[in-house]
JSON list of C-alpha atoms in Angstrom, two decimals:
[
{"chain": "A", "resi": 24, "resn": "MET", "atom": "CA", "xyz": [0.00, 0.00, 0.00]},
{"chain": "A", "resi": 25, "resn": "LYS", "atom": "CA", "xyz": [1.61, 3.22, -1.23]},
{"chain": "A", "resi": 26, "resn": "ILE", "atom": "CA", "xyz": [0.14, 6.42, 0.23]},
{"chain": "A", "resi": 27, "resn": "ILE", "atom": "CA", "xyz": [0.89, 10.04, -0.66]},
{"chain": "A", "resi": 28, "resn": "LEU", "atom": "CA", "xyz": [0.70, 12.57, 2.16]},
{"chain": "A", "resi": 29, "resn": "THR", "atom": "CA", "xyz": [0.57, 16.36, 2.03]},
{"chain": "A", "resi": 30, "resn": "GLY", "atom": "CA", "xyz": [0.79, 18.60, 5.07]},
{"chain": "A", "resi": 31, "resn": "ALA", "atom": "CA", "xyz": [3.26, 16.19, 6.66]},
{"chain": "A", "resi": 32, "resn": "THR", "atom": "CA", "xyz": [4.74, 18.87, 8.92]},
{"chain": "A", "resi": 33, "resn": "GLY", "atom": "CA", "xyz": [1.39, 19.71, 10.54]},
{"chain": "A", "resi": 34, "resn": "LEU", "atom": "CA", "xyz": [-0.15, 18.11, 13.61]},
{"chain": "A", "resi": 35, "resn": "VAL", "atom": "CA", "xyz": [-2.30, 15.58, 11.73]},
{"chain": "A", "resi": 36, "resn": "GLY", "atom": "CA", "xyz": [0.35, 14.94, 9.08]},
{"chain": "A", "resi": 37, "resn": "ARG", "atom": "CA", "xyz": [3.01, 14.07, 11.64]},
{"chain": "A", "resi": 38, "resn": "GLU", "atom": "CA", "xyz": [0.64, 11.64, 13.32]},
{"chain": "A", "resi": 39, "resn": "CYS", "atom": "CA", "xyz": [-0.19, 10.05, 9.96]},
{"chain": "A", "resi": 40, "resn": "ILE", "atom": "CA", "xyz": [3.53, 9.41, 9.50]},
{"chain": "A", "resi": 41, "resn": "ARG", "atom": "CA", "xyz": [3.92, 7.90, 12.99]},
{"chain": "A", "resi": 42, "resn": "ILE", "atom": "CA", "xyz": [1.03, 5.48, 12.56]},
{"chain": "A", "resi": 43, "resn": "ALA", "atom": "CA", "xyz": [1.99, 4.58, 8.98]},
{"chain": "A", "resi": 44, "resn": "LEU", "atom": "CA", "xyz": [5.53, 3.66, 10.04]},
{"chain": "A", "resi": 45, "resn": "LEU", "atom": "CA", "xyz": [4.09, 1.41, 12.74]},
{"chain": "A", "resi": 46, "resn": "ASN", "atom": "CA", "xyz": [1.54, -0.27, 10.46]},
{"chain": "A", "resi": 47, "resn": "PRO", "atom": "CA", "xyz": [3.01, -3.19, 8.45]},
{"chain": "A", "resi": 48, "resn": "GLN", "atom": "CA", "xyz": [0.17, -3.05, 5.92]},
{"chain": "A", "resi": 49, "resn": "ILE", "atom": "CA", "xyz": [1.53, 0.26, 4.63]},
{"chain": "A", "resi": 50, "resn": "THR", "atom": "CA", "xyz": [4.62, -0.28, 2.52]},
{"chain": "A", "resi": 51, "resn": "GLU", "atom": "CA", "xyz": [5.40, 3.32, 1.61]},
{"chain": "A", "resi": 52, "resn": "VAL", "atom": "CA", "xyz": [4.29, 6.78, 2.72]},
{"chain": "A", "resi": 53, "resn": "ILE", "atom": "CA", "xyz": [5.45, 9.63, 0.52]},
{"chain": "A", "resi": 54, "resn": "SER", "atom": "CA", "xyz": [5.50, 13.16, 1.88]},
{"chain": "A", "resi": 55, "resn": "VAL", "atom": "CA", "xyz": [5.05, 15.81, -0.82]},
{"chain": "A", "resi": 56, "resn": "ALA", "atom": "CA", "xyz": [6.10, 19.15, 0.61]},
{"chain": "A", "resi": 57, "resn": "ARG", "atom": "CA", "xyz": [8.34, 22.17, 0.13]},
{"chain": "A", "resi": 58, "resn": "ARG", "atom": "CA", "xyz": [10.84, 20.78, 2.60]},
{"chain": "A", "resi": 59, "resn": "GLN", "atom": "CA", "xyz": [12.17, 17.45, 3.78]},
{"chain": "A", "resi": 60, "resn": "ALA", "atom": "CA", "xyz": [9.84, 15.41, 5.95]},
{"chain": "A", "resi": 61, "resn": "THR", "atom": "CA", "xyz": [11.12, 14.50, 9.40]},
{"chain": "A", "resi": 62, "resn": "PHE", "atom": "CA", "xyz": [10.32, 11.69, 11.79]},
{"chain": "A", "resi": 63, "resn": "PRO", "atom": "CA", "xyz": [7.91, 12.45, 14.65]},
{"chain": "A", "resi": 64, "resn": "ASP", "atom": "CA", "xyz": [9.42, 12.81, 18.11]},
{"chain": "A", "resi": 65, "resn": "GLY", "atom": "CA", "xyz": [9.34, 9.74, 20.33]},
{"chain": "A", "resi": 66, "resn": "LEU", "atom": "CA", "xyz": [8.95, 7.28, 17.45]},
{"chain": "A", "resi": 67, "resn": "PRO", "atom": "CA", "xyz": [8.98, 3.70, 18.86]},
{"chain": "A", "resi": 68, "resn": "SER", "atom": "CA", "xyz": [11.88, 1.46, 17.94]},
{"chain": "A", "resi": 69, "resn": "GLN", "atom": "CA", "xyz": [9.62, -0.93, 16.01]},
{"chain": "A", "resi": 70, "resn": "ALA", "atom": "CA", "xyz": [8.68, 1.80, 13.51]},
{"chain": "A", "resi": 71, "resn": "ASP", "atom": "CA", "xyz": [9.99, 1.12, 10.01]},
{"chain": "A", "resi": 72, "resn": "LYS", "atom": "CA", "xyz": [11.63, 4.42, 9.09]},
{"chain": "A", "resi": 73, "resn": "SER", "atom": "CA", "xyz": [12.61, 3.13, 5.64]},
{"chain": "A", "resi": 74, "resn": "LYS", "atom": "CA", "xyz": [8.97, 3.49, 4.52]},
{"chain": "A", "resi": 75, "resn": "LEU", "atom": "CA", "xyz": [9.03, 7.29, 4.66]},
{"chain": "A", "resi": 76, "resn": "LYS", "atom": "CA", "xyz": [10.00, 8.98, 1.40]},
{"chain": "A", "resi": 77, "resn": "SER", "atom": "CA", "xyz": [10.27, 12.73, 0.98]},
{"chain": "A", "resi": 78, "resn": "VAL", "atom": "CA", "xyz": [9.50, 14.46, -2.32]},
{"chain": "A", "resi": 79, "resn": "ILE", "atom": "CA", "xyz": [10.22, 18.16, -2.61]},
{"chain": "A", "resi": 80, "resn": "LEU", "atom": "CA", "xyz": [7.66, 20.25, -4.53]},
{"chain": "A", "resi": 81, "resn": "ASP", "atom": "CA", "xyz": [8.24, 23.98, -4.76]},
{"chain": "A", "resi": 82, "resn": "ASP", "atom": "CA", "xyz": [5.01, 24.95, -6.52]},
{"chain": "A", "resi": 83, "resn": "PHE", "atom": "CA", "xyz": [1.74, 23.23, -5.61]},
{"chain": "A", "resi": 84, "resn": "GLY", "atom": "CA", "xyz": [-0.25, 25.59, -7.83]},
{"chain": "A", "resi": 85, "resn": "SER", "atom": "CA", "xyz": [1.01, 24.35, -11.21]},
{"chain": "A", "resi": 86, "resn": "ASP", "atom": "CA", "xyz": [0.90, 20.90, -12.78]},
{"chain": "A", "resi": 87, "resn": "TRP", "atom": "CA", "xyz": [3.33, 18.79, -10.80]},
{"chain": "A", "resi": 88, "resn": "PRO", "atom": "CA", "xyz": [6.62, 18.21, -12.71]},
{"chain": "A", "resi": 89, "resn": "ALA", "atom": "CA", "xyz": [7.67, 14.88, -14.17]},
{"chain": "A", "resi": 90, "resn": "HIS", "atom": "CA", "xyz": [10.47, 14.27, -11.66]},
{"chain": "A", "resi": 91, "resn": "VAL", "atom": "CA", "xyz": [7.92, 14.51, -8.83]},
{"chain": "A", "resi": 92, "resn": "LEU", "atom": "CA", "xyz": [5.31, 12.33, -10.55]},
{"chain": "A", "resi": 93, "resn": "GLU", "atom": "CA", "xyz": [7.94, 9.69, -11.28]},
{"chain": "A", "resi": 94, "resn": "GLN", "atom": "CA", "xyz": [8.29, 9.08, -7.54]},
{"chain": "A", "resi": 95, "resn": "LEU", "atom": "CA", "xyz": [4.51, 8.86, -7.07]},
{"chain": "A", "resi": 96, "resn": "LYS", "atom": "CA", "xyz": [3.88, 6.20, -9.71]},
{"chain": "A", "resi": 97, "resn": "GLY", "atom": "CA", "xyz": [1.57, 3.43, -8.59]},
{"chain": "A", "resi": 98, "resn": "ALA", "atom": "CA", "xyz": [0.27, 5.26, -5.52]},
{"chain": "A", "resi": 99, "resn": "ASP", "atom": "CA", "xyz": [-2.97, 3.85, -4.14]},
{"chain": "A", "resi": 100, "resn": "ALA", "atom": "CA", "xyz": [-4.21, 6.87, -2.21]},
{"chain": "A", "resi": 101, "resn": "CYS", "atom": "CA", "xyz": [-3.55, 10.41, -1.05]},
{"chain": "A", "resi": 102, "resn": "ILE", "atom": "CA", "xyz": [-4.25, 11.95, 2.33]},
{"chain": "A", "resi": 103, "resn": "TRP", "atom": "CA", "xyz": [-4.55, 15.71, 1.77]},
{"chain": "A", "resi": 104, "resn": "ASN", "atom": "CA", "xyz": [-3.77, 17.62, 4.95]},
{"chain": "A", "resi": 105, "resn": "LEU", "atom": "CA", "xyz": [-2.37, 20.76, 3.32]},
{"chain": "A", "resi": 106, "resn": "ALA", "atom": "CA", "xyz": [-4.40, 23.88, 4.20]},
{"chain": "A", "resi": 107, "resn": "VAL", "atom": "CA", "xyz": [-4.24, 27.21, 5.97]},
{"chain": "A", "resi": 108, "resn": "THR", "atom": "CA", "xyz": [-6.17, 26.87, 9.21]},
{"chain": "A", "resi": 109, "resn": "PRO", "atom": "CA", "xyz": [-8.12, 29.88, 10.57]},
{"chain": "A", "resi": 110, "resn": "SER", "atom": "CA", "xyz": [-5.54, 30.41, 13.32]},
{"chain": "A", "resi": 111, "resn": "LYS", "atom": "CA", "xyz": [-2.83, 30.85, 10.69]},
{"chain": "A", "resi": 112, "resn": "SER", "atom": "CA", "xyz": [-4.80, 32.89, 8.16]},
{"chain": "A", "resi": 113, "resn": "LYS", "atom": "CA", "xyz": [-4.39, 36.28, 9.82]},
{"chain": "A", "resi": 114, "resn": "GLY", "atom": "CA", "xyz": [-2.67, 38.71, 7.49]},
{"chain": "A", "resi": 115, "resn": "MET", "atom": "CA", "xyz": [-3.32, 36.61, 4.39]},
{"chain": "A", "resi": 116, "resn": "THR", "atom": "CA", "xyz": [-5.32, 37.97, 1.47]},
{"chain": "A", "resi": 117, "resn": "SER", "atom": "CA", "xyz": [-8.40, 36.25, 0.09]},
{"chain": "A", "resi": 118, "resn": "GLU", "atom": "CA", "xyz": [-6.42, 35.40, -3.03]},
{"chain": "A", "resi": 119, "resn": "GLU", "atom": "CA", "xyz": [-3.68, 33.71, -1.01]},
{"chain": "A", "resi": 120, "resn": "LEU", "atom": "CA", "xyz": [-6.20, 31.70, 0.98]},
{"chain": "A", "resi": 121, "resn": "LYS", "atom": "CA", "xyz": [-8.01, 30.60, -2.17]},
{"chain": "A", "resi": 122, "resn": "LYS", "atom": "CA", "xyz": [-4.78, 29.55, -3.84]},
{"chain": "A", "resi": 123, "resn": "ILE", "atom": "CA", "xyz": [-3.73, 27.28, -0.99]},
{"chain": "A", "resi": 124, "resn": "ASN", "atom": "CA", "xyz": [-7.07, 26.01, 0.31]},
{"chain": "A", "resi": 125, "resn": "HIS", "atom": "CA", "xyz": [-8.90, 25.74, -3.01]},
{"chain": "A", "resi": 126, "resn": "ASP", "atom": "CA", "xyz": [-6.54, 25.57, -5.97]},
{"chain": "A", "resi": 127, "resn": "TYR", "atom": "CA", "xyz": [-3.79, 23.34, -4.56]},
{"chain": "A", "resi": 128, "resn": "PRO", "atom": "CA", "xyz": [-5.89, 20.22, -3.89]},
{"chain": "A", "resi": 129, "resn": "PHE", "atom": "CA", "xyz": [-7.42, 20.24, -7.37]},
{"chain": "A", "resi": 130, "resn": "VAL", "atom": "CA", "xyz": [-4.08, 20.68, -9.13]},
{"chain": "A", "resi": 131, "resn": "GLY", "atom": "CA", "xyz": [-2.62, 17.95, -6.93]},
{"chain": "A", "resi": 132, "resn": "LEU", "atom": "CA", "xyz": [-5.47, 15.52, -7.54]},
{"chain": "A", "resi": 133, "resn": "LYS", "atom": "CA", "xyz": [-5.24, 15.98, -11.29]},
{"chain": "A", "resi": 134, "resn": "SER", "atom": "CA", "xyz": [-1.48, 15.45, -11.26]},
{"chain": "A", "resi": 135, "resn": "MET", "atom": "CA", "xyz": [-1.58, 12.36, -9.03]},
{"chain": "A", "resi": 136, "resn": "LEU", "atom": "CA", "xyz": [-4.33, 10.69, -11.03]},
{"chain": "A", "resi": 137, "resn": "ALA", "atom": "CA", "xyz": [-2.07, 10.63, -14.07]},
{"chain": "A", "resi": 138, "resn": "VAL", "atom": "CA", "xyz": [0.36, 8.23, -12.37]},
{"chain": "A", "resi": 139, "resn": "ALA", "atom": "CA", "xyz": [-1.75, 6.50, -9.70]},
{"chain": "A", "resi": 140, "resn": "ASN", "atom": "CA", "xyz": [-2.40, 2.77, -9.47]},
{"chain": "A", "resi": 141, "resn": "SER", "atom": "CA", "xyz": [-5.13, 2.05, -12.02]},
{"chain": "A", "resi": 142, "resn": "ALA", "atom": "CA", "xyz": [-6.06, -1.35, -10.57]},
{"chain": "A", "resi": 143, "resn": "HIS", "atom": "CA", "xyz": [-8.62, 0.29, -8.28]},
{"chain": "A", "resi": 144, "resn": "PRO", "atom": "CA", "xyz": [-10.11, 3.77, -7.73]},
{"chain": "A", "resi": 145, "resn": "PHE", "atom": "CA", "xyz": [-7.65, 6.36, -6.45]},
{"chain": "A", "resi": 146, "resn": "ARG", "atom": "CA", "xyz": [-8.59, 7.12, -2.85]},
{"chain": "A", "resi": 147, "resn": "PHE", "atom": "CA", "xyz": [-8.45, 10.81, -2.03]},
{"chain": "A", "resi": 148, "resn": "ILE", "atom": "CA", "xyz": [-8.91, 11.54, 1.66]},
{"chain": "A", "resi": 149, "resn": "TYR", "atom": "CA", "xyz": [-9.41, 15.28, 2.10]},
{"chain": "A", "resi": 150, "resn": "THR", "atom": "CA", "xyz": [-9.18, 16.89, 5.53]},
{"chain": "A", "resi": 151, "resn": "SER", "atom": "CA", "xyz": [-11.78, 19.61, 5.88]},
{"chain": "A", "resi": 152, "resn": "ALA", "atom": "CA", "xyz": [-13.33, 20.88, 9.12]},
{"chain": "A", "resi": 153, "resn": "ALA", "atom": "CA", "xyz": [-16.48, 20.41, 11.19]},
{"chain": "A", "resi": 154, "resn": "LEU", "atom": "CA", "xyz": [-17.77, 23.96, 10.74]},
{"chain": "A", "resi": 155, "resn": "THR", "atom": "CA", "xyz": [-17.27, 24.36, 7.00]},
{"chain": "A", "resi": 156, "resn": "GLU", "atom": "CA", "xyz": [-20.26, 25.92, 5.24]},
{"chain": "A", "resi": 157, "resn": "ARG", "atom": "CA", "xyz": [-21.41, 24.87, 1.77]},
{"chain": "A", "resi": 158, "resn": "ASP", "atom": "CA", "xyz": [-24.26, 27.41, 1.64]},
{"chain": "A", "resi": 159, "resn": "GLN", "atom": "CA", "xyz": [-22.54, 30.49, 0.23]},
{"chain": "A", "resi": 160, "resn": "ASP", "atom": "CA", "xyz": [-25.52, 32.71, 1.04]},
{"chain": "A", "resi": 161, "resn": "ARG", "atom": "CA", "xyz": [-25.68, 31.87, 4.71]},
{"chain": "A", "resi": 162, "resn": "ALA", "atom": "CA", "xyz": [-24.62, 34.64, 7.11]},
{"chain": "A", "resi": 163, "resn": "LEU", "atom": "CA", "xyz": [-21.85, 33.52, 9.47]},
{"chain": "A", "resi": 164, "resn": "TRP", "atom": "CA", "xyz": [-20.55, 35.52, 12.39]},
{"chain": "A", "resi": 165, "resn": "VAL", "atom": "CA", "xyz": [-17.36, 33.51, 13.00]},
{"chain": "A", "resi": 166, "resn": "MET", "atom": "CA", "xyz": [-14.68, 32.85, 10.34]},
{"chain": "A", "resi": 167, "resn": "GLY", "atom": "CA", "xyz": [-17.22, 33.18, 7.55]},
{"chain": "A", "resi": 168, "resn": "GLU", "atom": "CA", "xyz": [-14.80, 33.55, 4.64]},
{"chain": "A", "resi": 169, "resn": "GLU", "atom": "CA", "xyz": [-12.65, 30.56, 5.59]},
{"chain": "A", "resi": 170, "resn": "ARG", "atom": "CA", "xyz": [-15.63, 28.31, 6.33]},
{"chain": "A", "resi": 171, "resn": "LYS", "atom": "CA", "xyz": [-17.38, 29.10, 3.04]},
{"chain": "A", "resi": 172, "resn": "LEU", "atom": "CA", "xyz": [-14.18, 28.64, 1.05]},
{"chain": "A", "resi": 173, "resn": "ARG", "atom": "CA", "xyz": [-13.63, 25.18, 2.48]},
{"chain": "A", "resi": 174, "resn": "GLY", "atom": "CA", "xyz": [-17.31, 24.44, 1.88]},
{"chain": "A", "resi": 175, "resn": "THR", "atom": "CA", "xyz": [-16.83, 25.32, -1.79]},
{"chain": "A", "resi": 176, "resn": "VAL", "atom": "CA", "xyz": [-13.90, 22.93, -1.97]},
{"chain": "A", "resi": 177, "resn": "GLU", "atom": "CA", "xyz": [-16.07, 20.14, -0.56]},
{"chain": "A", "resi": 178, "resn": "ILE", "atom": "CA", "xyz": [-18.79, 20.76, -3.15]},
{"chain": "A", "resi": 179, "resn": "GLU", "atom": "CA", "xyz": [-16.33, 20.82, -6.04]},
{"chain": "A", "resi": 180, "resn": "LEU", "atom": "CA", "xyz": [-14.46, 17.72, -4.86]},
{"chain": "A", "resi": 181, "resn": "LEU", "atom": "CA", "xyz": [-17.71, 15.79, -4.60]},
{"chain": "A", "resi": 182, "resn": "ALA", "atom": "CA", "xyz": [-18.57, 16.88, -8.15]},
{"chain": "A", "resi": 183, "resn": "GLU", "atom": "CA", "xyz": [-15.10, 15.90, -9.37]},
{"chain": "A", "resi": 184, "resn": "ALA", "atom": "CA", "xyz": [-15.45, 12.44, -7.88]},
{"chain": "A", "resi": 185, "resn": "ALA", "atom": "CA", "xyz": [-18.95, 11.99, -9.33]},
{"chain": "A", "resi": 186, "resn": "GLN", "atom": "CA", "xyz": [-17.73, 12.95, -12.80]},
{"chain": "A", "resi": 187, "resn": "SER", "atom": "CA", "xyz": [-14.70, 10.64, -12.64]},
{"chain": "A", "resi": 188, "resn": "LYS", "atom": "CA", "xyz": [-16.82, 7.56, -13.41]},
{"chain": "A", "resi": 189, "resn": "GLY", "atom": "CA", "xyz": [-15.39, 5.63, -10.49]},
{"chain": "A", "resi": 190, "resn": "ARG", "atom": "CA", "xyz": [-11.76, 6.65, -10.92]},
{"chain": "A", "resi": 191, "resn": "ILE", "atom": "CA", "xyz": [-11.78, 8.77, -7.74]},
{"chain": "A", "resi": 192, "resn": "GLU", "atom": "CA", "xyz": [-12.94, 7.41, -4.39]},
{"chain": "A", "resi": 193, "resn": "LEU", "atom": "CA", "xyz": [-13.36, 10.47, -2.19]},
{"chain": "A", "resi": 194, "resn": "GLN", "atom": "CA", "xyz": [-13.83, 10.92, 1.51]},
{"chain": "A", "resi": 195, "resn": "ILE", "atom": "CA", "xyz": [-13.99, 14.28, 3.28]},
{"chain": "A", "resi": 196, "resn": "THR", "atom": "CA", "xyz": [-13.09, 14.15, 6.96]},
{"chain": "A", "resi": 197, "resn": "LYS", "atom": "CA", "xyz": [-14.57, 16.88, 9.15]},
{"chain": "A", "resi": 198, "resn": "PRO", "atom": "CA", "xyz": [-12.72, 17.11, 12.47]},
{"chain": "A", "resi": 199, "resn": "GLY", "atom": "CA", "xyz": [-13.57, 19.67, 15.10]},
{"chain": "A", "resi": 200, "resn": "ALA", "atom": "CA", "xyz": [-11.04, 21.01, 17.60]},
{"chain": "A", "resi": 201, "resn": "ILE", "atom": "CA", "xyz": [-7.97, 18.77, 17.40]},
{"chain": "A", "resi": 202, "resn": "THR", "atom": "CA", "xyz": [-6.27, 17.74, 20.62]},
{"chain": "A", "resi": 203, "resn": "ASP", "atom": "CA", "xyz": [-3.30, 15.66, 21.72]},
{"chain": "A", "resi": 204, "resn": "SER", "atom": "CA", "xyz": [-1.49, 14.95, 24.95]},
{"chain": "A", "resi": 205, "resn": "GLN", "atom": "CA", "xyz": [0.34, 18.28, 24.67]},
{"chain": "A", "resi": 206, "resn": "THR", "atom": "CA", "xyz": [-2.84, 20.35, 24.47]},
{"chain": "A", "resi": 207, "resn": "PRO", "atom": "CA", "xyz": [-2.65, 22.98, 27.24]},
{"chain": "A", "resi": 208, "resn": "MET", "atom": "CA", "xyz": [-5.07, 22.56, 30.13]},
{"chain": "A", "resi": 209, "resn": "ALA", "atom": "CA", "xyz": [-6.57, 26.00, 29.47]},
{"chain": "A", "resi": 210, "resn": "ARG", "atom": "CA", "xyz": [-7.55, 24.92, 25.97]},
{"chain": "A", "resi": 211, "resn": "ARG", "atom": "CA", "xyz": [-8.92, 21.61, 27.22]},
{"chain": "A", "resi": 212, "resn": "MET", "atom": "CA", "xyz": [-11.16, 23.49, 29.60]},
{"chain": "A", "resi": 213, "resn": "MET", "atom": "CA", "xyz": [-12.47, 25.59, 26.70]},
{"chain": "A", "resi": 214, "resn": "LEU", "atom": "CA", "xyz": [-13.52, 22.60, 24.58]},
{"chain": "A", "resi": 215, "resn": "PRO", "atom": "CA", "xyz": [-16.96, 22.11, 26.22]},
{"chain": "A", "resi": 216, "resn": "VAL", "atom": "CA", "xyz": [-17.61, 25.84, 25.81]},
{"chain": "A", "resi": 217, "resn": "LEU", "atom": "CA", "xyz": [-16.69, 25.72, 22.11]},
{"chain": "A", "resi": 218, "resn": "GLU", "atom": "CA", "xyz": [-19.02, 22.79, 21.57]},
{"chain": "A", "resi": 219, "resn": "ALA", "atom": "CA", "xyz": [-21.88, 24.41, 23.47]},
{"chain": "A", "resi": 220, "resn": "VAL", "atom": "CA", "xyz": [-21.56, 27.86, 21.86]},
{"chain": "A", "resi": 221, "resn": "LEU", "atom": "CA", "xyz": [-20.25, 27.10, 18.35]},
{"chain": "A", "resi": 222, "resn": "GLY", "atom": "CA", "xyz": [-21.23, 23.48, 17.97]},
{"chain": "A", "resi": 223, "resn": "LEU", "atom": "CA", "xyz": [-17.54, 22.60, 17.62]},
{"chain": "A", "resi": 224, "resn": "PRO", "atom": "CA", "xyz": [-16.78, 19.09, 18.89]},
{"chain": "A", "resi": 225, "resn": "SER", "atom": "CA", "xyz": [-13.28, 17.81, 19.64]},
{"chain": "A", "resi": 226, "resn": "VAL", "atom": "CA", "xyz": [-11.22, 14.83, 18.50]},
{"chain": "A", "resi": 227, "resn": "HIS", "atom": "CA", "xyz": [-7.80, 13.40, 19.34]},
{"chain": "A", "resi": 228, "resn": "VAL", "atom": "CA", "xyz": [-5.23, 13.73, 16.56]},
{"chain": "A", "resi": 229, "resn": "SER", "atom": "CA", "xyz": [-4.50, 9.99, 16.64]},
{"chain": "A", "resi": 230, "resn": "ASP", "atom": "CA", "xyz": [-8.13, 9.24, 15.82]},
{"chain": "A", "resi": 231, "resn": "ILE", "atom": "CA", "xyz": [-8.09, 11.51, 12.77]},
{"chain": "A", "resi": 232, "resn": "ALA", "atom": "CA", "xyz": [-4.84, 10.09, 11.45]},
{"chain": "A", "resi": 233, "resn": "ALA", "atom": "CA", "xyz": [-5.96, 6.50, 12.05]},
{"chain": "A", "resi": 234, "resn": "VAL", "atom": "CA", "xyz": [-9.22, 7.00, 10.17]},
{"chain": "A", "resi": 235, "resn": "GLU", "atom": "CA", "xyz": [-7.54, 8.69, 7.23]},
{"chain": "A", "resi": 236, "resn": "LEU", "atom": "CA", "xyz": [-5.01, 5.87, 6.93]},
{"chain": "A", "resi": 237, "resn": "HIS", "atom": "CA", "xyz": [-7.72, 3.24, 7.42]},
{"chain": "A", "resi": 238, "resn": "GLN", "atom": "CA", "xyz": [-9.84, 4.70, 4.63]},
{"chain": "A", "resi": 239, "resn": "ALA", "atom": "CA", "xyz": [-6.84, 5.13, 2.34]},
{"chain": "A", "resi": 240, "resn": "MET", "atom": "CA", "xyz": [-6.01, 1.46, 2.86]},
{"chain": "A", "resi": 241, "resn": "ASN", "atom": "CA", "xyz": [-9.48, -0.08, 2.82]},
{"chain": "A", "resi": 242, "resn": "GLY", "atom": "CA", "xyz": [-11.67, 2.31, 0.90]},
{"chain": "A", "resi": 243, "resn": "THR", "atom": "CA", "xyz": [-14.50, 4.53, 2.04]},
{"chain": "A", "resi": 244, "resn": "GLY", "atom": "CA", "xyz": [-17.35, 2.06, 1.77]},
{"chain": "A", "resi": 245, "resn": "GLY", "atom": "CA", "xyz": [-19.24, 4.58, -0.33]},
{"chain": "A", "resi": 246, "resn": "LYS", "atom": "CA", "xyz": [-19.31, 7.11, 2.50]},
{"chain": "A", "resi": 247, "resn": "ASP", "atom": "CA", "xyz": [-18.04, 10.43, 1.15]},
{"chain": "A", "resi": 248, "resn": "VAL", "atom": "CA", "xyz": [-18.13, 12.38, 4.45]},
{"chain": "A", "resi": 249, "resn": "MET", "atom": "CA", "xyz": [-16.71, 11.32, 7.82]},
{"chain": "A", "resi": 250, "resn": "SER", "atom": "CA", "xyz": [-18.07, 13.38, 10.72]},
{"chain": "A", "resi": 251, "resn": "ASN", "atom": "CA", "xyz": [-16.18, 14.22, 13.89]},
{"chain": "A", "resi": 252, "resn": "ALA", "atom": "CA", "xyz": [-18.19, 11.56, 15.74]},
{"chain": "A", "resi": 253, "resn": "GLY", "atom": "CA", "xyz": [-17.23, 9.03, 13.08]},
{"chain": "A", "resi": 254, "resn": "LEU", "atom": "CA", "xyz": [-13.57, 9.95, 13.45]},
{"chain": "A", "resi": 255, "resn": "VAL", "atom": "CA", "xyz": [-13.71, 9.35, 17.20]},
{"chain": "A", "resi": 256, "resn": "GLU", "atom": "CA", "xyz": [-15.45, 5.98, 16.83]},
{"chain": "A", "resi": 257, "resn": "LEU", "atom": "CA", "xyz": [-13.59, 4.51, 13.85]},
{"chain": "A", "resi": 258, "resn": "GLY", "atom": "CA", "xyz": [-10.25, 5.97, 14.93]},
{"chain": "A", "resi": 259, "resn": "SER", "atom": "CA", "xyz": [-10.34, 4.16, 18.26]},
{"chain": "A", "resi": 260, "resn": "GLN", "atom": "CA", "xyz": [-11.40, 0.93, 16.56]},
{"chain": "A", "resi": 261, "resn": "ALA", "atom": "CA", "xyz": [-8.60, 1.09, 13.99]},
{"chain": "A", "resi": 262, "resn": "LEU", "atom": "CA", "xyz": [-5.91, 1.81, 16.56]},
{"chain": "A", "resi": 263, "resn": "LYS", "atom": "CA", "xyz": [-7.13, -1.09, 18.69]},
{"chain": "A", "resi": 264, "resn": "GLU", "atom": "CA", "xyz": [-7.13, -3.41, 15.66]},
{"chain": "A", "resi": 265, "resn": "TRP", "atom": "CA", "xyz": [-3.58, -2.38, 14.73]},
{"chain": "A", "resi": 266, "resn": "LYS", "atom": "CA", "xyz": [-2.41, -2.48, 18.37]},
{"chain": "A", "resi": 267, "resn": "ILE", "atom": "CA", "xyz": [-1.06, 1.06, 18.11]},
{"chain": "A", "resi": 268, "resn": "GLU", "atom": "CA", "xyz": [-1.24, 3.45, 21.03]},
{"chain": "A", "resi": 269, "resn": "LYS", "atom": "CA", "xyz": [-2.35, 7.06, 20.69]},
{"chain": "A", "resi": 270, "resn": "CYS", "atom": "CA", "xyz": [0.53, 9.51, 20.45]},
{"chain": "A", "resi": 271, "resn": "ALA", "atom": "CA", "xyz": [2.28, 10.38, 23.69]}
]
């Protein structure tokens, strides 16, 4: 099982790498990024570090070059974790946000499809967010621009998959507030408030990463959206099945 990963330096991406290196069913995980991928801290000794490959891509907004695609040949799936989160979007223009959050995944999907394993549908696992908004006319009082932009991406990805005649197997994961063992206590205490006021649930990063890898490996079962509740449930099941602990 050969899996492409974007956003490998982020919280979810790093956890995807950790679990992939511990899972013998995954033979290769390829990080596509602007810089070299690194191993997560505290990686257990049984992790197979030889499975991690790093491919440098300077421009995600243009068709990916041949020397990059050559290293992605035969890939079975992609986990797309590359995005600008609301907390990091301050100071960015609407054009910059659209380029990264909207344009990049479509250029990437088109490029990867050209060299992916054709024996089965190419599985594209796209990380969105719980509060994205597909209704572009709805008034939002918190992070409206970012939420509607990601909602547009969801709509267009679903259309792309529908028009692919079975070539693309898509799943959109919609995590809420992401936590790990390093999450400060002050933030932990705010999570119930965020859920009560904004309707924003929480999920452990290991659960998200486990589900995304599980779906990349096994397929989506025809389910094109995975809710936060689904991430919590299936993530725990997958980790238990693989006998992998949540990140320390």
